[in-house]
């Protein structure tokens, strides 16, 4: 009896969710119907962080390819171009040792991005202040600390790529 009630409850919840028009994140496409392909050129880097633009570009391309909502193509074949700039990087100490040396740092990265239709130059979507942060451990070895920082940048680039992707398609 309890099992039947549980199944009935789950089915009713599924019907309610479907009736409300709820959709899972990243599945809605509000782009104009003529935009079926996009180009994602290498982001610009307005910071002193070496190669950060490549990390972010790679993460965004991977996210758009993974979702398969549009084809990622070369600029000459694209219906729209998603351009981006890594505008700012800030690193702060968030945890100190007893000797007041850094034990953990937080890196925050800001990105500006826009999607422009190629045939008429119309900006379809834009956000000038996307940001994301992550923390990483500081080691006595500068090499280990730099590796940890790179791993944090890569992780936050993946999260930002998902946010950027969802924003483009859902027009937030």
PDB file of C-alpha atoms in Angstrom:
ATOM      1  CA  UNK A   1       0.000   0.000   0.000  1.00  0.00           C
ATOM      2  CA  UNK A   2       2.766   2.455   0.957  1.00  0.00           C
ATOM      3  CA  UNK A   3       4.670   1.539  -2.202  1.00  0.00           C
ATOM      4  CA  UNK A   4       1.588   2.315  -4.352  1.00  0.00           C
ATOM      5  CA  UNK A   5       1.147   5.681  -2.641  1.00  0.00           C
ATOM      6  CA  UNK A   6       4.817   6.518  -3.233  1.00  0.00           C
ATOM      7  CA  UNK A   7       4.562   5.634  -6.906  1.00  0.00           C
ATOM      8  CA  UNK A   8       1.330   7.631  -7.231  1.00  0.00           C
ATOM      9  CA  UNK A   9       2.989  10.601  -5.532  1.00  0.00           C
ATOM     10  CA  UNK A  10       5.970  10.484  -7.865  1.00  0.00           C
ATOM     11  CA  UNK A  11       3.686  10.264 -10.898  1.00  0.00           C
ATOM     12  CA  UNK A  12       1.610  13.236  -9.710  1.00  0.00           C
ATOM     13  CA  UNK A  13       4.771  15.265  -9.135  1.00  0.00           C
ATOM     14  CA  UNK A  14       5.972  14.420 -12.653  1.00  0.00           C
ATOM     15  CA  UNK A  15       2.627  15.537 -14.120  1.00  0.00           C
ATOM     16  CA  UNK A  16       2.711  18.786 -12.138  1.00  0.00           C
ATOM     17  CA  UNK A  17       6.270  19.553 -13.217  1.00  0.00           C
ATOM     18  CA  UNK A  18       5.395  18.853 -16.859  1.00  0.00           C
ATOM     19  CA  UNK A  19       2.236  20.962 -16.637  1.00  0.00           C
ATOM     20  CA  UNK A  20       4.149  23.942 -15.253  1.00  0.00           C
ATOM     21  CA  UNK A  21       6.319  24.083 -18.344  1.00  0.00           C
ATOM     22  CA  UNK A  22       9.439  23.438 -16.287  1.00  0.00           C
ATOM     23  CA  UNK A  23      12.513  22.636 -18.328  1.00  0.00           C
ATOM     24  CA  UNK A  24      15.881  21.422 -17.206  1.00  0.00           C
ATOM     25  CA  UNK A  25      18.724  23.927 -17.284  1.00  0.00           C
ATOM     26  CA  UNK A  26      20.474  24.335 -20.618  1.00  0.00           C
ATOM     27  CA  UNK A  27      17.737  22.802 -22.790  1.00  0.00           C
ATOM     28  CA  UNK A  28      15.817  25.920 -23.820  1.00  0.00           C
ATOM     29  CA  UNK A  29      16.782  27.694 -27.051  1.00  0.00           C
ATOM     30  CA  UNK A  30      15.421  31.222 -27.456  1.00  0.00           C
ATOM     31  CA  UNK A  31      17.822  32.191 -30.248  1.00  0.00           C
ATOM     32  CA  UNK A  32      16.306  33.340 -33.539  1.00  0.00           C
ATOM     33  CA  UNK A  33      15.472  30.377 -35.760  1.00  0.00           C
ATOM     34  CA  UNK A  34      18.027  31.465 -38.381  1.00  0.00           C
ATOM     35  CA  UNK A  35      20.925  30.950 -35.927  1.00  0.00           C
ATOM     36  CA  UNK A  36      21.900  27.314 -36.316  1.00  0.00           C
ATOM     37  CA  UNK A  37      25.688  27.696 -36.189  1.00  0.00           C
ATOM     38  CA  UNK A  38      28.107  29.864 -34.261  1.00  0.00           C
ATOM     39  CA  UNK A  39      31.791  30.658 -34.315  1.00  0.00           C
ATOM     40  CA  UNK A  40      33.726  31.046 -31.079  1.00  0.00           C
ATOM     41  CA  UNK A  41      37.010  32.803 -31.792  1.00  0.00           C
ATOM     42  CA  UNK A  42      39.745  32.868 -29.151  1.00  0.00           C
ATOM     43  CA  UNK A  43      38.730  35.229 -26.370  1.00  0.00           C
ATOM     44  CA  UNK A  44      40.736  38.411 -25.858  1.00  0.00           C
ATOM     45  CA  UNK A  45      42.843  38.694 -22.733  1.00  0.00           C
ATOM     46  CA  UNK A  46      42.881  42.108 -21.045  1.00  0.00           C
ATOM     47  CA  UNK A  47      44.689  40.706 -17.980  1.00  0.00           C
ATOM     48  CA  UNK A  48      48.229  39.747 -17.051  1.00  0.00           C
ATOM     49  CA  UNK A  49      47.225  36.088 -16.597  1.00  0.00           C
ATOM     50  CA  UNK A  50      49.086  34.149 -19.285  1.00  0.00           C
ATOM     51  CA  UNK A  51      46.960  31.904 -21.557  1.00  0.00           C
ATOM     52  CA  UNK A  52      43.752  32.389 -19.557  1.00  0.00           C
ATOM     53  CA  UNK A  53      41.954  33.335 -22.771  1.00  0.00           C
ATOM     54  CA  UNK A  54      42.701  29.912 -24.243  1.00  0.00           C
ATOM     55  CA  UNK A  55      41.428  28.092 -21.154  1.00  0.00           C
ATOM     56  CA  UNK A  56      38.148  30.009 -21.286  1.00  0.00           C
ATOM     57  CA  UNK A  57      37.747  29.659 -25.054  1.00  0.00           C
ATOM     58  CA  UNK A  58      38.336  25.905 -24.882  1.00  0.00           C
ATOM     59  CA  UNK A  59      35.793  25.522 -22.053  1.00  0.00           C
ATOM     60  CA  UNK A  60      33.140  27.505 -23.947  1.00  0.00           C
ATOM     61  CA  UNK A  61      33.690  25.580 -27.189  1.00  0.00           C
ATOM     62  CA  UNK A  62      33.493  22.286 -25.288  1.00  0.00           C
ATOM     63  CA  UNK A  63      30.234  23.334 -23.620  1.00  0.00           C
ATOM     64  CA  UNK A  64      28.598  24.424 -26.897  1.00  0.00           C
ATOM     65  CA  UNK A  65      29.751  21.258 -28.659  1.00  0.00           C
ATOM     66  CA  UNK A  66      28.520  19.113 -25.789  1.00  0.00           C
ATOM     67  CA  UNK A  67      25.017  20.599 -25.802  1.00  0.00           C
ATOM     68  CA  UNK A  68      24.637  20.275 -29.599  1.00  0.00           C
ATOM     69  CA  UNK A  69      22.031  23.062 -29.620  1.00  0.00           C
ATOM     70  CA  UNK A  70      23.938  24.790 -32.435  1.00  0.00           C
ATOM     71  CA  UNK A  71      26.919  23.732 -34.530  1.00  0.00           C
ATOM     72  CA  UNK A  72      30.269  25.317 -33.702  1.00  0.00           C
ATOM     73  CA  UNK A  73      31.873  26.263 -37.019  1.00  0.00           C
ATOM     74  CA  UNK A  74      34.482  28.620 -38.458  1.00  0.00           C
ATOM     75  CA  UNK A  75      33.719  32.332 -38.539  1.00  0.00           C
ATOM     76  CA  UNK A  76      33.190  32.313 -42.322  1.00  0.00           C
ATOM     77  CA  UNK A  77      30.463  29.629 -42.017  1.00  0.00           C
ATOM     78  CA  UNK A  78      28.710  30.914 -38.886  1.00  0.00           C
ATOM     79  CA  UNK A  79      25.245  32.410 -38.510  1.00  0.00           C
ATOM     80  CA  UNK A  80      26.502  34.201 -35.379  1.00  0.00           C
ATOM     81  CA  UNK A  81      29.778  34.870 -33.577  1.00  0.00           C
ATOM     82  CA  UNK A  82      30.244  34.526 -29.828  1.00  0.00           C
ATOM     83  CA  UNK A  83      33.118  36.807 -28.868  1.00  0.00           C
ATOM     84  CA  UNK A  84      34.520  37.184 -25.395  1.00  0.00           C
ATOM     85  CA  UNK A  85      37.123  39.013 -23.379  1.00  0.00           C
ATOM     86  CA  UNK A  86      38.666  38.024 -20.063  1.00  0.00           C
ATOM     87  CA  UNK A  87      38.518  41.488 -18.530  1.00  0.00           C
ATOM     88  CA  UNK A  88      39.827  41.077 -14.997  1.00  0.00           C
ATOM     89  CA  UNK A  89      41.507  38.595 -12.669  1.00  0.00           C
ATOM     90  CA  UNK A  90      41.723  39.159  -8.934  1.00  0.00           C
ATOM     91  CA  UNK A  91      43.616  36.917  -6.491  1.00  0.00           C
ATOM     92  CA  UNK A  92      42.986  37.315  -2.751  1.00  0.00           C
ATOM     93  CA  UNK A  93      44.343  35.492   0.279  1.00  0.00           C
ATOM     94  CA  UNK A  94      41.453  33.798   2.080  1.00  0.00           C
ATOM     95  CA  UNK A  95      43.323  31.737   4.679  1.00  0.00           C
ATOM     96  CA  UNK A  96      46.587  32.464   6.437  1.00  0.00           C
ATOM     97  CA  UNK A  97      48.967  30.338   8.464  1.00  0.00           C
ATOM     98  CA  UNK A  98      49.993  31.214  12.016  1.00  0.00           C
ATOM     99  CA  UNK A  99      52.978  33.056  10.481  1.00  0.00           C
ATOM    100  CA  UNK A 100      50.642  35.232   8.344  1.00  0.00           C
ATOM    101  CA  UNK A 101      51.624  33.574   5.098  1.00  0.00           C
ATOM    102  CA  UNK A 102      49.006  32.587   2.593  1.00  0.00           C
ATOM    103  CA  UNK A 103      47.546  29.096   2.916  1.00  0.00           C
ATOM    104  CA  UNK A 104      44.641  29.452   0.506  1.00  0.00           C
ATOM    105  CA  UNK A 105      43.764  31.951  -2.217  1.00  0.00           C
ATOM    106  CA  UNK A 106      40.610  32.821  -4.097  1.00  0.00           C
ATOM    107  CA  UNK A 107      40.833  33.685  -7.783  1.00  0.00           C
ATOM    108  CA  UNK A 108      37.969  35.642  -9.342  1.00  0.00           C
ATOM    109  CA  UNK A 109      37.709  36.064 -13.113  1.00  0.00           C
ATOM    110  CA  UNK A 110      35.432  38.457 -15.022  1.00  0.00           C
ATOM    111  CA  UNK A 111      34.430  37.928 -18.633  1.00  0.00           C
ATOM    112  CA  UNK A 112      32.553  40.082 -21.102  1.00  0.00           C
ATOM    113  CA  UNK A 113      30.827  38.267 -23.968  1.00  0.00           C
ATOM    114  CA  UNK A 114      28.400  38.929 -26.801  1.00  0.00           C
ATOM    115  CA  UNK A 115      26.689  36.999 -29.558  1.00  0.00           C
ATOM    116  CA  UNK A 116      26.395  38.863 -32.857  1.00  0.00           C
ATOM    117  CA  UNK A 117      24.422  37.695 -35.898  1.00  0.00           C
ATOM    118  CA  UNK A 118      26.749  37.708 -38.920  1.00  0.00           C
ATOM    119  CA  UNK A 119      24.273  38.684 -41.652  1.00  0.00           C
ATOM    120  CA  UNK A 120      23.218  41.995 -40.108  1.00  0.00           C
ATOM    121  CA  UNK A 121      25.602  42.621 -37.175  1.00  0.00           C
ATOM    122  CA  UNK A 122      22.736  42.611 -34.657  1.00  0.00           C
ATOM    123  CA  UNK A 123      23.792  41.832 -31.079  1.00  0.00           C
ATOM    124  CA  UNK A 124      21.538  38.963 -30.014  1.00  0.00           C
ATOM    125  CA  UNK A 125      22.888  38.568 -26.486  1.00  0.00           C
ATOM    126  CA  UNK A 126      25.446  40.366 -24.345  1.00  0.00           C
ATOM    127  CA  UNK A 127      26.754  40.280 -20.797  1.00  0.00           C
ATOM    128  CA  UNK A 128      29.631  42.532 -19.792  1.00  0.00           C
ATOM    129  CA  UNK A 129      30.045  41.257 -16.255  1.00  0.00           C
ATOM    130  CA  UNK A 130      30.051  37.483 -16.018  1.00  0.00           C
ATOM    131  CA  UNK A 131      32.230  36.389 -13.120  1.00  0.00           C
ATOM    132  CA  UNK A 132      33.197  33.247 -11.294  1.00  0.00           C
ATOM    133  CA  UNK A 133      35.619  32.363  -8.503  1.00  0.00           C
ATOM    134  CA  UNK A 134      37.355  29.364  -7.015  1.00  0.00           C
ATOM    135  CA  UNK A 135      39.904  28.735  -4.277  1.00  0.00           C
ATOM    136  CA  UNK A 136      43.202  26.922  -4.378  1.00  0.00           C
ATOM    137  CA  UNK A 137      45.850  25.838  -1.912  1.00  0.00           C
ATOM    138  CA  UNK A 138      49.127  27.693  -1.562  1.00  0.00           C
ATOM    139  CA  UNK A 139      52.194  25.508  -1.165  1.00  0.00           C
ATOM    140  CA  UNK A 140      55.766  26.153  -0.072  1.00  0.00           C
ATOM    141  CA  UNK A 141      56.629  25.249  -3.660  1.00  0.00           C
ATOM    142  CA  UNK A 142      55.815  28.021  -6.162  1.00  0.00           C
ATOM    143  CA  UNK A 143      55.432  25.377  -8.882  1.00  0.00           C
ATOM    144  CA  UNK A 144      52.788  23.501  -6.894  1.00  0.00           C
ATOM    145  CA  UNK A 145      50.982  26.748  -6.092  1.00  0.00           C
ATOM    146  CA  UNK A 146      50.932  27.715  -9.779  1.00  0.00           C
ATOM    147  CA  UNK A 147      49.624  24.252 -10.706  1.00  0.00           C
ATOM    148  CA  UNK A 148      46.866  24.615  -8.115  1.00  0.00           C
ATOM    149  CA  UNK A 149      46.006  28.055  -9.510  1.00  0.00           C
ATOM    150  CA  UNK A 150      45.788  26.665 -13.074  1.00  0.00           C
ATOM    151  CA  UNK A 151      43.501  23.870 -11.879  1.00  0.00           C
ATOM    152  CA  UNK A 152      41.248  26.442 -10.172  1.00  0.00           C
ATOM    153  CA  UNK A 153      41.149  28.567 -13.342  1.00  0.00           C
ATOM    154  CA  UNK A 154      40.232  25.519 -15.418  1.00  0.00           C
ATOM    155  CA  UNK A 155      37.475  24.524 -12.982  1.00  0.00           C
ATOM    156  CA  UNK A 156      35.947  27.979 -12.867  1.00  0.00           C
ATOM    157  CA  UNK A 157      36.203  28.283 -16.676  1.00  0.00           C
ATOM    158  CA  UNK A 158      34.030  25.157 -16.985  1.00  0.00           C
ATOM    159  CA  UNK A 159      31.423  26.592 -14.623  1.00  0.00           C
ATOM    160  CA  UNK A 160      31.474  29.926 -16.425  1.00  0.00           C
ATOM    161  CA  UNK A 161      31.165  28.191 -19.803  1.00  0.00           C
ATOM    162  CA  UNK A 162      27.978  26.486 -18.573  1.00  0.00           C
ATOM    163  CA  UNK A 163      26.604  29.799 -17.274  1.00  0.00           C
ATOM    164  CA  UNK A 164      27.497  31.595 -20.504  1.00  0.00           C
ATOM    165  CA  UNK A 165      25.948  28.814 -22.606  1.00  0.00           C
ATOM    166  CA  UNK A 166      22.701  28.828 -20.627  1.00  0.00           C
ATOM    167  CA  UNK A 167      22.494  32.625 -20.691  1.00  0.00           C
ATOM    168  CA  UNK A 168      22.948  32.766 -24.461  1.00  0.00           C
ATOM    169  CA  UNK A 169      20.177  30.258 -25.123  1.00  0.00           C
ATOM    170  CA  UNK A 170      17.756  31.384 -22.454  1.00  0.00           C
ATOM    171  CA  UNK A 171      18.369  35.125 -23.024  1.00  0.00           C
ATOM    172  CA  UNK A 172      18.786  36.029 -19.360  1.00  0.00           C
TER     173      UNK A 172
END
